[in-house]
mmCIF file of C-alpha atoms in Angstrom:
data_model
loop_
_atom_site.group_PDB
_atom_site.id
_atom_site.type_symbol
_atom_site.label_atom_id
_atom_site.label_comp_id
_atom_site.label_asym_id
_atom_site.label_seq_id
_atom_site.Cartn_x
_atom_site.Cartn_y
_atom_site.Cartn_z
ATOM 1 C CA MET A 1 -143.315 -66.719 4.183
ATOM 2 C CA THR A 2 -145.493 -64.621 5.298
ATOM 3 C CA ARG A 3 -145.503 -62.538 1.796
ATOM 4 C CA ASN A 4 -146.123 -65.867 -0.016
ATOM 5 C CA ARG A 5 -148.826 -66.453 2.029
ATOM 6 C CA VAL A 6 -150.573 -63.188 1.697
ATOM 7 C CA ALA A 7 -150.222 -63.329 -1.815
ATOM 8 C CA GLY A 8 -151.963 -66.654 -2.140
ATOM 9 C CA MET A 9 -154.664 -65.354 -0.302
ATOM 10 C CA LYS A 10 -155.102 -62.226 -2.594
ATOM 11 C CA HIS A 11 -154.941 -64.862 -5.640
ATOM 12 C CA ARG A 12 -157.596 -67.321 -4.010
ATOM 13 C CA SER A 13 -159.853 -64.147 -3.123
ATOM 14 C CA THR A 14 -159.924 -62.519 -6.813
ATOM 15 C CA PRO A 15 -163.524 -63.502 -8.378
ATOM 16 C CA PRO A 16 -163.542 -65.449 -11.616
ATOM 17 C CA SER A 17 -164.056 -63.492 -14.593
ATOM 18 C CA ASN A 18 -166.588 -64.449 -17.610
ATOM 19 C CA ASP A 19 -164.027 -62.679 -20.317
ATOM 20 C CA VAL A 20 -163.350 -65.637 -22.436
ATOM 21 C CA THR A 21 -161.228 -63.656 -25.365
ATOM 22 C CA PRO A 22 -157.813 -64.564 -23.467
ATOM 23 C CA LEU A 23 -158.582 -68.142 -24.172
ATOM 24 C CA VAL A 24 -158.796 -67.524 -27.452
ATOM 25 C CA PRO A 25 -155.943 -68.045 -30.005
ATOM 26 C CA LYS A 26 -155.014 -64.687 -31.618
ATOM 27 C CA GLY A 27 -155.044 -65.729 -34.932
ATOM 28 C CA LEU A 28 -158.830 -67.196 -34.767
ATOM 29 C CA ARG A 29 -159.581 -63.549 -33.360
ATOM 30 C CA VAL A 30 -158.047 -61.991 -36.431
ATOM 31 C CA SER A 31 -159.587 -64.430 -38.562
ATOM 32 C CA ALA A 32 -163.126 -63.653 -36.769
ATOM 33 C CA ALA A 33 -162.476 -60.304 -37.145
ATOM 34 C CA LEU A 34 -161.234 -59.842 -40.932
ATOM 35 C CA ALA A 35 -163.995 -62.322 -41.388
ATOM 36 C CA TRP A 36 -167.020 -60.049 -40.295
ATOM 37 C CA ARG A 37 -165.822 -56.978 -41.917
ATOM 38 C CA PHE A 38 -165.109 -58.720 -45.241
ATOM 39 C CA LEU A 39 -168.956 -59.910 -44.544
ATOM 40 C CA MET A 40 -169.611 -56.313 -43.957
ATOM 41 C CA ILE A 41 -168.045 -55.189 -47.436
ATOM 42 C CA ILE A 42 -169.742 -57.655 -49.575
ATOM 43 C CA GLY A 43 -172.763 -57.183 -47.824
ATOM 44 C CA ALA A 44 -172.539 -53.279 -48.987
ATOM 45 C CA LEU A 45 -171.417 -54.209 -52.398
ATOM 46 C CA TYR A 46 -173.922 -56.721 -53.075
ATOM 47 C CA VAL A 47 -176.890 -53.937 -52.071
ATOM 48 C CA ILE A 48 -175.131 -51.314 -54.133
ATOM 49 C CA ILE A 49 -175.314 -53.941 -57.358
ATOM 50 C CA TYR A 50 -179.021 -54.465 -56.552
ATOM 51 C CA LEU A 51 -179.635 -50.951 -56.388
ATOM 52 C CA LEU A 52 -177.652 -50.234 -59.719
ATOM 53 C CA GLY A 53 -179.026 -53.564 -61.473
ATOM 54 C CA TYR A 54 -182.759 -52.286 -59.816
ATOM 55 C CA PHE A 55 -182.473 -48.509 -61.415
ATOM 56 C CA SER A 56 -180.375 -49.856 -64.679
ATOM 57 C CA HIS A 57 -182.497 -48.153 -67.027
ATOM 58 C CA VAL A 58 -181.719 -44.495 -64.989
ATOM 59 C CA VAL A 59 -177.823 -45.808 -64.446
ATOM 60 C CA ILE A 60 -176.966 -46.958 -68.059
ATOM 61 C CA PRO A 61 -178.047 -43.860 -69.784
ATOM 62 C CA ILE A 62 -175.741 -41.510 -66.872
ATOM 63 C CA ALA A 63 -172.680 -43.960 -67.665
ATOM 64 C CA ILE A 64 -173.221 -43.227 -71.560
ATOM 65 C CA ALA A 65 -173.548 -39.686 -71.114
ATOM 66 C CA LEU A 66 -170.717 -39.352 -69.160
ATOM 67 C CA LEU A 67 -168.776 -41.157 -71.722
ATOM 68 C CA LEU A 68 -169.724 -39.067 -74.523
ATOM 69 C CA ALA A 69 -169.459 -36.001 -72.493
ATOM 70 C CA ALA A 70 -166.007 -37.079 -71.948
ATOM 71 C CA LEU A 71 -165.820 -37.022 -75.515
ATOM 72 C CA MET A 72 -167.221 -33.950 -76.456
ATOM 73 C CA ALA A 73 -165.951 -31.968 -73.441
ATOM 74 C CA PRO A 74 -162.624 -31.088 -75.241
ATOM 75 C CA GLY A 75 -164.457 -29.783 -78.119
ATOM 76 C CA VAL A 76 -166.621 -27.766 -75.935
ATOM 77 C CA GLY A 77 -163.658 -26.519 -74.346
ATOM 78 C CA LYS A 78 -161.917 -25.286 -77.063
ATOM 79 C CA LEU A 79 -165.182 -23.349 -78.270
ATOM 80 C CA VAL A 80 -165.260 -21.561 -74.778
ATOM 81 C CA GLU A 81 -161.519 -20.716 -74.713
ATOM 82 C CA TRP A 82 -162.446 -18.774 -78.191
ATOM 83 C CA ARG A 83 -164.895 -17.016 -76.342
ATOM 84 C CA VAL A 84 -168.056 -18.937 -77.549
ATOM 85 C CA PRO A 85 -170.628 -19.164 -74.560
ATOM 86 C CA ARG A 86 -170.864 -22.647 -73.005
ATOM 87 C CA GLY A 87 -174.322 -23.009 -73.651
ATOM 88 C CA LEU A 88 -173.924 -22.201 -77.013
ATOM 89 C CA ALA A 89 -170.629 -24.173 -77.443
ATOM 90 C CA ALA A 90 -172.203 -27.282 -75.783
ATOM 91 C CA THR A 91 -175.330 -27.255 -78.438
ATOM 92 C CA ILE A 92 -172.756 -26.992 -81.458
ATOM 93 C CA VAL A 93 -170.921 -29.814 -80.390
ATOM 94 C CA MET A 94 -173.853 -31.898 -79.788
ATOM 95 C CA VAL A 95 -175.574 -31.086 -82.847
ATOM 96 C CA GLY A 96 -172.405 -31.635 -84.670
ATOM 97 C CA GLY A 97 -171.717 -34.995 -83.778
ATOM 98 C CA LEU A 98 -175.334 -35.948 -84.058
ATOM 99 C CA ALA A 99 -175.295 -34.816 -87.530
ATOM 100 C CA VAL A 100 -171.379 -36.914 -88.220
ATOM 101 C CA VAL A 101 -173.346 -39.986 -86.308
ATOM 102 C CA GLY A 102 -176.350 -39.626 -88.478
ATOM 103 C CA GLY A 103 -174.692 -39.251 -91.488
ATOM 104 C CA VAL A 104 -172.648 -42.357 -90.807
ATOM 105 C CA LEU A 105 -175.240 -44.357 -89.852
ATOM 106 C CA THR A 106 -177.815 -43.378 -93.305
ATOM 107 C CA PHE A 107 -174.536 -43.993 -95.179
ATOM 108 C CA VAL A 108 -173.877 -47.564 -93.622
ATOM 109 C CA ILE A 109 -177.421 -48.566 -93.994
ATOM 110 C CA THR A 110 -177.546 -46.970 -97.616
ATOM 111 C CA GLU A 111 -174.434 -49.212 -98.778
ATOM 112 C CA PHE A 112 -175.776 -51.822 -96.926
ATOM 113 C CA SER A 113 -178.980 -52.147 -98.925
ATOM 114 C CA ASN A 114 -177.350 -51.608 -102.054
ATOM 115 C CA GLY A 115 -174.800 -54.221 -101.343
ATOM 116 C CA LEU A 116 -177.112 -56.790 -99.967
ATOM 117 C CA PRO A 117 -178.458 -58.006 -103.633
ATOM 118 C CA GLN A 118 -174.966 -58.566 -104.297
ATOM 119 C CA LEU A 119 -173.965 -60.816 -101.437
ATOM 120 C CA GLN A 120 -177.427 -62.626 -101.471
ATOM 121 C CA SER A 121 -176.608 -63.619 -105.206
ATOM 122 C CA GLN A 122 -173.275 -64.846 -103.504
ATOM 123 C CA VAL A 123 -174.756 -66.689 -101.083
ATOM 124 C CA ASN A 124 -176.747 -68.425 -103.143
ATOM 125 C CA ASP A 125 -174.296 -69.550 -105.383
ATOM 126 C CA SER A 126 -171.734 -70.665 -102.044
ATOM 127 C CA LEU A 127 -175.204 -72.717 -101.142
ATOM 128 C CA ASP A 128 -175.432 -74.243 -105.010
ATOM 129 C CA ALA A 129 -171.384 -74.918 -104.357
ATOM 130 C CA ILE A 130 -172.155 -76.364 -100.767
ATOM 131 C CA ARG A 131 -174.919 -78.488 -102.253
ATOM 132 C CA GLU A 132 -172.613 -79.605 -105.428
ATOM 133 C CA TRP A 133 -169.573 -80.725 -103.054
ATOM 134 C CA LEU A 134 -172.058 -82.658 -100.969
ATOM 135 C CA ALA A 135 -173.406 -84.832 -103.989
ATOM 136 C CA ASN A 136 -170.361 -85.315 -105.688
ATOM 137 C CA GLY A 137 -167.817 -84.646 -102.859
ATOM 138 C CA PRO A 138 -166.473 -87.455 -100.586
ATOM 139 C CA LEU A 139 -170.268 -87.796 -98.857
ATOM 140 C CA HIS A 140 -171.753 -88.641 -101.710
ATOM 141 C CA LEU A 141 -175.113 -87.777 -100.307
ATOM 142 C CA ARG A 142 -178.325 -87.800 -102.598
ATOM 143 C CA GLN A 143 -180.411 -85.034 -103.861
ATOM 144 C CA ASP A 144 -183.405 -86.566 -101.893
ATOM 145 C CA GLN A 145 -181.116 -86.865 -98.467
ATOM 146 C CA ILE A 146 -180.195 -82.967 -99.224
ATOM 147 C CA GLN A 147 -183.856 -82.128 -99.594
ATOM 148 C CA GLY A 148 -185.034 -83.802 -96.640
ATOM 149 C CA TYR A 149 -181.960 -82.142 -94.525
ATOM 150 C CA LEU A 150 -183.886 -79.002 -95.587
ATOM 151 C CA ASP A 151 -187.147 -80.015 -94.903
ATOM 152 C CA ASP A 152 -185.929 -80.728 -91.363
ATOM 153 C CA ALA A 153 -184.680 -77.058 -90.771
ATOM 154 C CA ILE A 154 -187.850 -75.762 -92.385
ATOM 155 C CA ASN A 155 -189.762 -77.633 -90.275
ATOM 156 C CA ALA A 156 -188.112 -77.246 -87.036
ATOM 157 C CA ILE A 157 -188.748 -73.228 -87.832
ATOM 158 C CA LYS A 158 -192.249 -74.068 -88.010
ATOM 159 C CA GLU A 159 -192.524 -75.915 -84.765
ATOM 160 C CA ASN A 160 -190.403 -72.968 -83.182
ATOM 161 C CA GLN A 161 -192.707 -70.080 -84.365
ATOM 162 C CA SER A 162 -194.211 -69.140 -81.102
ATOM 163 C CA ALA A 163 -190.627 -68.869 -79.604
ATOM 164 C CA ILE A 164 -189.584 -67.296 -82.636
ATOM 165 C CA THR A 165 -192.748 -64.768 -82.625
ATOM 166 C CA SER A 166 -192.176 -64.084 -78.776
ATOM 167 C CA GLY A 167 -188.423 -63.234 -79.010
ATOM 168 C CA ALA A 168 -189.498 -60.863 -81.811
ATOM 169 C CA ILE A 169 -192.146 -58.986 -79.403
ATOM 170 C CA THR A 170 -189.318 -59.276 -76.871
ATOM 171 C CA THR A 171 -186.645 -57.361 -79.520
ATOM 172 C CA ALA A 172 -189.618 -54.859 -79.744
ATOM 173 C CA THR A 173 -189.983 -54.383 -76.350
ATOM 174 C CA THR A 174 -185.955 -54.059 -76.367
ATOM 175 C CA ILE A 175 -186.353 -51.351 -78.985
ATOM 176 C CA GLY A 176 -188.671 -49.399 -77.279
ATOM 177 C CA GLU A 177 -186.053 -49.554 -74.205
ATOM 178 C CA VAL A 178 -183.396 -48.145 -75.835
ATOM 179 C CA LEU A 179 -185.159 -45.704 -77.677
ATOM 180 C CA THR A 180 -186.059 -43.961 -74.457
ATOM 181 C CA GLY A 181 -182.530 -44.979 -73.092
ATOM 182 C CA LEU A 182 -181.249 -42.475 -75.989
ATOM 183 C CA VAL A 183 -183.541 -39.841 -75.542
ATOM 184 C CA LEU A 184 -182.706 -39.493 -71.604
ATOM 185 C CA THR A 185 -178.974 -39.917 -72.269
ATOM 186 C CA LEU A 186 -179.001 -37.110 -74.657
ATOM 187 C CA PHE A 187 -181.267 -35.071 -72.053
ATOM 188 C CA ILE A 188 -178.647 -35.486 -69.249
ATOM 189 C CA LEU A 189 -175.706 -34.915 -71.977
ATOM 190 C CA ILE A 190 -177.023 -31.372 -72.182
ATOM 191 C CA PHE A 191 -176.480 -30.903 -69.216
ATOM 192 C CA MET A 192 -173.548 -32.189 -68.361
ATOM 193 C CA LEU A 193 -171.723 -30.485 -71.430
ATOM 194 C CA SER A 194 -173.436 -27.042 -70.106
ATOM 195 C CA ASP A 195 -173.158 -27.202 -66.740
ATOM 196 C CA GLY A 196 -170.965 -30.340 -65.891
ATOM 197 C CA ALA A 197 -169.015 -28.060 -63.658
ATOM 198 C CA GLY A 198 -171.627 -26.597 -61.320
ATOM 199 C CA MET A 199 -173.323 -30.305 -60.809
ATOM 200 C CA TRP A 200 -169.914 -31.670 -59.866
ATOM 201 C CA ARG A 201 -169.782 -28.693 -57.207
ATOM 202 C CA PHE A 202 -173.005 -29.276 -55.720
ATOM 203 C CA ILE A 203 -172.601 -33.176 -55.564
ATOM 204 C CA VAL A 204 -169.125 -32.256 -53.195
ATOM 205 C CA ARG A 205 -170.838 -29.752 -50.803
ATOM 206 C CA GLY A 206 -172.090 -33.081 -49.587
ATOM 207 C CA VAL A 207 -169.504 -34.618 -48.756
ATOM 208 C CA PRO A 208 -167.449 -33.072 -45.032
ATOM 209 C CA ALA A 209 -165.440 -30.091 -45.051
ATOM 210 C CA THR A 210 -162.482 -32.176 -43.999
ATOM 211 C CA VAL A 211 -161.865 -34.077 -46.722
ATOM 212 C CA ARG A 212 -164.037 -32.033 -49.365
ATOM 213 C CA ASP A 213 -160.622 -31.233 -51.547
ATOM 214 C CA ARG A 214 -159.433 -34.657 -51.671
ATOM 215 C CA VAL A 215 -162.660 -35.550 -53.388
ATOM 216 C CA ASP A 216 -162.779 -32.811 -55.569
ATOM 217 C CA VAL A 217 -159.453 -33.838 -56.478
ATOM 218 C CA ALA A 218 -160.039 -37.402 -56.915
ATOM 219 C CA GLY A 219 -163.270 -36.717 -59.004
ATOM 220 C CA ARG A 220 -161.559 -34.395 -61.192
ATOM 221 C CA ARG A 221 -159.109 -36.550 -62.100
ATOM 222 C CA SER A 222 -160.894 -39.948 -62.251
ATOM 223 C CA PHE A 223 -162.973 -37.581 -65.103
ATOM 224 C CA ALA A 224 -159.288 -36.725 -66.680
ATOM 225 C CA SER A 225 -158.781 -40.350 -66.798
ATOM 226 C CA LEU A 226 -161.994 -41.244 -68.249
ATOM 227 C CA VAL A 227 -161.587 -38.558 -71.128
ATOM 228 C CA SER A 228 -157.453 -39.694 -71.947
ATOM 229 C CA TYR A 229 -159.768 -43.191 -72.186
ATOM 230 C CA VAL A 230 -162.168 -42.431 -74.450
ATOM 231 C CA ARG A 231 -159.928 -40.058 -76.570
ATOM 232 C CA ALA A 232 -157.379 -43.180 -76.725
ATOM 233 C CA THR A 233 -160.339 -45.187 -77.842
ATOM 234 C CA ALA A 234 -161.724 -43.216 -80.217
ATOM 235 C CA ALA A 235 -158.297 -42.919 -81.889
ATOM 236 C CA VAL A 236 -158.023 -47.030 -81.731
ATOM 237 C CA ALA A 237 -160.975 -47.292 -83.295
ATOM 238 C CA VAL A 238 -160.627 -45.701 -86.289
ATOM 239 C CA PHE A 239 -157.256 -46.670 -86.848
ATOM 240 C CA ASP A 240 -159.328 -50.297 -86.696
ATOM 241 C CA ALA A 241 -162.090 -49.396 -89.020
ATOM 242 C CA VAL A 242 -159.582 -47.623 -91.576
ATOM 243 C CA GLY A 243 -157.328 -50.693 -91.244
ATOM 244 C CA ILE A 244 -159.563 -53.826 -91.323
ATOM 245 C CA GLY A 245 -161.789 -51.682 -94.207
ATOM 246 C CA ILE A 246 -159.036 -51.346 -96.395
ATOM 247 C CA GLY A 247 -157.893 -54.839 -96.203
ATOM 248 C CA LEU A 248 -161.498 -55.810 -97.000
ATOM 249 C CA TRP A 249 -161.787 -53.344 -100.039
ATOM 250 C CA ILE A 250 -158.129 -55.025 -101.734
ATOM 251 C CA ILE A 251 -159.512 -58.685 -100.812
ATOM 252 C CA GLY A 252 -162.790 -57.761 -102.422
ATOM 253 C CA VAL A 253 -165.332 -58.550 -99.512
ATOM 254 C CA PRO A 254 -168.454 -57.086 -99.910
ATOM 255 C CA LEU A 255 -170.300 -54.898 -97.732
ATOM 256 C CA VAL A 256 -167.109 -53.189 -96.960
ATOM 257 C CA VAL A 257 -168.528 -49.750 -95.180
ATOM 258 C CA PRO A 258 -171.049 -51.629 -93.088
ATOM 259 C CA LEU A 259 -168.473 -54.015 -91.868
ATOM 260 C CA ALA A 260 -165.882 -51.139 -91.334
ATOM 261 C CA ALA A 261 -168.632 -49.097 -89.214
ATOM 262 C CA LEU A 262 -168.969 -52.393 -86.941
ATOM 263 C CA VAL A 263 -165.275 -52.611 -86.342
ATOM 264 C CA PHE A 264 -165.501 -48.691 -85.163
ATOM 265 C CA LEU A 265 -168.337 -49.062 -82.951
ATOM 266 C CA THR A 266 -167.398 -52.475 -81.256
ATOM 267 C CA ALA A 267 -163.852 -51.316 -80.886
ATOM 268 C CA PHE A 268 -165.271 -49.767 -78.007
ATOM 269 C CA ILE A 269 -165.486 -52.882 -76.294
ATOM 270 C CA PRO A 270 -161.869 -54.129 -75.847
ATOM 271 C CA ILE A 271 -161.124 -57.911 -76.931
ATOM 272 C CA ILE A 272 -164.620 -59.108 -77.253
ATOM 273 C CA GLY A 273 -165.727 -56.055 -79.558
ATOM 274 C CA ALA A 274 -162.711 -57.119 -81.749
ATOM 275 C CA LEU A 275 -163.325 -60.499 -81.684
ATOM 276 C CA ILE A 276 -167.276 -60.145 -82.823
ATOM 277 C CA ALA A 277 -166.352 -57.693 -85.886
ATOM 278 C CA GLY A 278 -163.482 -59.725 -86.829
ATOM 279 C CA THR A 279 -166.012 -62.962 -87.015
ATOM 280 C CA VAL A 280 -168.391 -61.234 -88.718
ATOM 281 C CA ALA A 281 -165.737 -60.572 -91.284
ATOM 282 C CA ILE A 282 -164.150 -63.426 -91.931
ATOM 283 C CA LEU A 283 -167.706 -65.145 -92.127
ATOM 284 C CA ILE A 284 -169.249 -62.867 -95.046
ATOM 285 C CA ALA A 285 -165.700 -63.435 -96.586
ATOM 286 C CA LEU A 286 -166.067 -66.892 -96.460
ATOM 287 C CA VAL A 287 -169.750 -67.344 -97.843
ATOM 288 C CA ALA A 288 -168.926 -64.499 -100.281
ATOM 289 C CA ASN A 289 -165.484 -65.250 -101.544
ATOM 290 C CA GLY A 290 -164.455 -68.693 -100.862
ATOM 291 C CA PHE A 291 -162.092 -69.955 -98.348
ATOM 292 C CA VAL A 292 -158.679 -68.480 -99.356
ATOM 293 C CA SER A 293 -160.562 -64.846 -99.101
ATOM 294 C CA ALA A 294 -161.852 -65.577 -95.249
ATOM 295 C CA LEU A 295 -157.904 -66.886 -94.200
ATOM 296 C CA ILE A 296 -156.515 -63.555 -95.702
ATOM 297 C CA VAL A 297 -159.159 -61.639 -93.719
ATOM 298 C CA LEU A 298 -158.176 -63.375 -90.805
ATOM 299 C CA VAL A 299 -154.657 -62.688 -90.855
ATOM 300 C CA VAL A 300 -155.646 -59.182 -91.970
ATOM 301 C CA VAL A 301 -157.617 -58.607 -88.568
ATOM 302 C CA ILE A 302 -154.991 -60.434 -86.295
ATOM 303 C CA GLY A 303 -152.484 -58.076 -87.928
ATOM 304 C CA VAL A 304 -154.493 -55.059 -87.212
ATOM 305 C CA MET A 305 -155.284 -56.388 -83.631
ATOM 306 C CA GLN A 306 -151.839 -56.805 -82.898
ATOM 307 C CA ILE A 307 -150.619 -53.425 -83.781
ATOM 308 C CA GLU A 308 -153.252 -52.021 -81.716
ATOM 309 C CA SER A 309 -152.742 -54.161 -78.673
ATOM 310 C CA HIS A 310 -148.670 -53.646 -79.132
ATOM 311 C CA VAL A 311 -148.198 -49.733 -80.414
ATOM 312 C CA LEU A 312 -151.445 -47.846 -80.296
ATOM 313 C CA GLN A 313 -152.768 -49.052 -76.912
ATOM 314 C CA PRO A 314 -149.906 -48.582 -74.640
ATOM 315 C CA LEU A 315 -148.887 -45.358 -76.546
ATOM 316 C CA LEU A 316 -152.430 -43.683 -76.772
ATOM 317 C CA LEU A 317 -153.455 -44.640 -73.487
ATOM 318 C CA GLY A 318 -150.320 -43.937 -71.582
ATOM 319 C CA ARG A 319 -149.792 -44.189 -67.934
ATOM 320 C CA ALA A 320 -153.013 -42.602 -66.924
ATOM 321 C CA VAL A 321 -155.132 -45.196 -67.911
ATOM 322 C CA LYS A 322 -153.063 -48.153 -68.478
ATOM 323 C CA LEU A 323 -154.269 -51.283 -66.989
ATOM 324 C CA HIS A 324 -152.959 -54.744 -66.389
ATOM 325 C CA PRO A 325 -154.404 -56.927 -69.433
ATOM 326 C CA LEU A 326 -155.817 -59.467 -67.275
ATOM 327 C CA ALA A 327 -157.585 -56.635 -65.166
ATOM 328 C CA VAL A 328 -159.125 -55.627 -68.530
ATOM 329 C CA VAL A 329 -160.294 -59.563 -69.614
ATOM 330 C CA LEU A 330 -161.753 -60.004 -65.630
ATOM 331 C CA ALA A 331 -163.506 -57.054 -65.453
ATOM 332 C CA ILE A 332 -165.079 -57.004 -69.130
ATOM 333 C CA ALA A 333 -166.088 -60.861 -68.362
ATOM 334 C CA VAL A 334 -167.557 -59.474 -65.190
ATOM 335 C CA GLY A 335 -169.446 -56.770 -66.459
ATOM 336 C CA LEU A 336 -170.771 -59.135 -69.936
ATOM 337 C CA ILE A 337 -172.393 -61.359 -66.984
ATOM 338 C CA ALA A 338 -173.667 -58.764 -64.371
ATOM 339 C CA ALA A 339 -175.333 -56.612 -67.476
ATOM 340 C CA GLY A 340 -174.736 -57.960 -70.591
ATOM 341 C CA ILE A 341 -173.625 -55.944 -73.863
ATOM 342 C CA ALA A 342 -173.758 -52.209 -71.705
ATOM 343 C CA GLY A 343 -171.405 -54.032 -68.648
ATOM 344 C CA ALA A 344 -169.056 -55.194 -71.312
ATOM 345 C CA LEU A 345 -168.853 -51.370 -72.799
ATOM 346 C CA LEU A 346 -168.679 -49.639 -69.190
ATOM 347 C CA ALA A 347 -166.619 -51.856 -67.545
ATOM 348 C CA VAL A 348 -162.831 -51.248 -68.762
ATOM 349 C CA PRO A 349 -163.856 -47.027 -68.497
ATOM 350 C CA LEU A 350 -165.291 -47.772 -64.756
ATOM 351 C CA LEU A 351 -162.423 -49.433 -64.315
ATOM 352 C CA ALA A 352 -159.577 -46.771 -65.152
ATOM 353 C CA VAL A 353 -162.211 -44.127 -63.402
ATOM 354 C CA LEU A 354 -161.646 -45.938 -60.151
ATOM 355 C CA ASN A 355 -158.070 -46.722 -60.990
ATOM 356 C CA SER A 356 -157.370 -42.763 -61.189
ATOM 357 C CA GLY A 357 -159.669 -42.221 -58.124
ATOM 358 C CA ILE A 358 -158.270 -44.337 -55.930
ATOM 359 C CA ARG A 359 -154.874 -43.752 -56.650
ATOM 360 C CA SER A 360 -155.311 -39.717 -56.083
ATOM 361 C CA LEU A 361 -157.302 -40.390 -52.447
ATOM 362 C CA LEU A 362 -153.941 -42.616 -51.584
ATOM 363 C CA SER A 363 -151.589 -40.033 -52.617
ATOM 364 C CA GLU A 364 -149.623 -38.476 -50.317
ATOM 365 C CA THR A 365 -149.198 -35.274 -52.484
ATOM 366 C CA GLU A 366 -151.784 -32.466 -52.028
ATOM 367 C CA ALA A 367 -153.407 -30.818 -55.192
ATOM 368 C CA ALA A 368 -155.647 -27.804 -55.144
ATOM 369 C CA PRO A 369 -158.850 -28.640 -56.942
ATOM 370 C CA GLU A 370 -158.342 -25.889 -59.302
ATOM 371 C CA ASP A 371 -154.739 -26.725 -60.558
ATOM 372 C CA VAL A 372 -156.082 -30.069 -61.654
ATOM 373 C CA GLU A 373 -156.873 -30.058 -65.819
ATOM 374 C CA VAL A 374 -159.563 -32.178 -66.312
ATOM 375 C CA LEU A 375 -158.985 -32.093 -69.828
ATOM 376 C CA ASP A 376 -155.546 -33.429 -70.416
ATOM 377 C CA ASP A 377 -154.269 -36.309 -69.939
ATOM 378 C CA ALA A 378 -151.731 -35.364 -67.199
ATOM 379 C CA GLY A 379 -154.518 -34.168 -65.221
ATOM 380 C CA SER A 380 -155.418 -37.901 -64.432
ATOM 381 C CA ARG A 381 -152.311 -38.971 -62.287
ATOM 382 C CA PRO A 382 -151.588 -38.035 -58.699
ATOM 383 C CA ASN A 383 -147.722 -37.418 -58.791
ATOM 384 C CA ALA A 384 -147.663 -35.852 -62.446
ATOM 385 C CA GLU A 385 -146.433 -32.604 -60.633
ATOM 386 C CA ALA A 386 -144.021 -34.672 -58.944
ATOM 387 C CA ASP A 387 -142.916 -36.398 -61.800
ATOM 388 C CA ASP A 388 -142.039 -33.295 -63.708
ATOM 389 C CA GLU A 389 -140.193 -31.950 -61.272
ATOM 390 C CA THR A 390 -138.251 -34.755 -59.857
ATOM 391 C CA GLY A 391 -137.751 -36.776 -63.221
ATOM 392 C CA ASP A 392 -134.036 -35.758 -63.795
ATOM 393 C CA ASP A 393 -133.382 -36.462 -60.083
ATOM 394 C CA THR A 394 -135.058 -39.915 -60.467
ATOM 395 C CA GLU A 395 -133.225 -41.156 -63.743
ATOM 396 C CA ASP A 396 -129.844 -39.689 -61.988
ATOM 397 C CA ALA A 397 -130.558 -41.962 -58.981
ATOM 398 C CA GLU A 398 -131.672 -44.807 -61.178
ATOM 399 C CA ASP A 399 -128.175 -43.838 -63.132
ATOM 400 C CA ALA A 400 -126.107 -44.326 -60.131
ATOM 401 C CA ALA A 401 -127.553 -47.394 -58.699
ATOM 402 C CA ALA A 402 -127.181 -49.120 -62.424
ATOM 403 C CA ASP A 403 -123.111 -47.758 -62.056
ATOM 404 C CA PRO A 404 -122.242 -47.227 -58.595
ATOM 405 C CA GLU A 405 -118.455 -46.506 -59.235
ATOM 406 C CA PRO A 406 -118.779 -44.223 -62.232
ATOM 407 C CA THR A 407 -115.495 -43.833 -64.173
ATOM 408 C CA ARG A 408 -113.407 -40.660 -63.065
ATOM 409 C CA PRO A 409 -111.850 -38.384 -65.992
#
């Protein structure tokens, strides 16, 4: 009795607390904690994306230079193995690459100029056939009606002449920006090829020493993933250009070489590039050779794209940069909305680099930075060494799981 009275007096003497946290349901506290952290992450991402957009004239050349460096680095590495000085090796690869690209562009422009009169003649014949069909076909349009439609189209162009002129001025400005970006890209590429390793070591020095090796390994594996991606994409682009080019040549479509070059260039933009190049080829076949040829070109394009999607992409890209098709489509869509053609071009390589780097940071196995071979496909896989060592054990475990009671002799 006395104890209960003393306990009650102590309970009544305790001052009320101003902390209302215990009164808030736990689910609401957890949701609020997740919400403000989510808002902080979104705010940080918004600032990063804003800065990237603000400095896009510098960021895009750096990104394209990285892609070109990943494409040319194996050639530079091979020349260095043959005891060629790195600076000279980078110069040889760059000059050779520019010579090849310049030669291809010159050949494409020449072929396009030579084939343009033939295409123009075929277009005129097709327009005459369309006009004949409008007059004598199911529509039975009179000649004055057809001419009236043409006059309306010409008048519409004249009325929007100012808009077309401003668009031309904008195009000229864009061309100037592209040329400036191209010069900056080449300048950055020179230093990446000649002293890329030294530049990376300088960047890594800014990371705290406790995690410096892990960040170094993640960066090396990310670049190895980029090398693997660019190499595989270039091989796929060559296959697409050759396959579709041969099909167009057999069908007799004009401007075969420029169209094949367009297929090669647009193949570096997954999905969208193939769609653009295939559409252009089909339209030219439709205008030049008619509906049947366009239908055959459509079949050829679909066949080549199916081989690319189901055979070449899984085989060449491999596990290092293998991404889910939905992730690729979403990345291209986001890149296209955020930065146009440049965003669509850089979206998938960026996704592959992030995939490899994040997997490396989350990996439990630690490797020394010098053990990661950046020019090898296996260098982009965090568990490549472990897979090589335990591959047989893994297969044996899978066999044991599939057959828990093996047959005794």
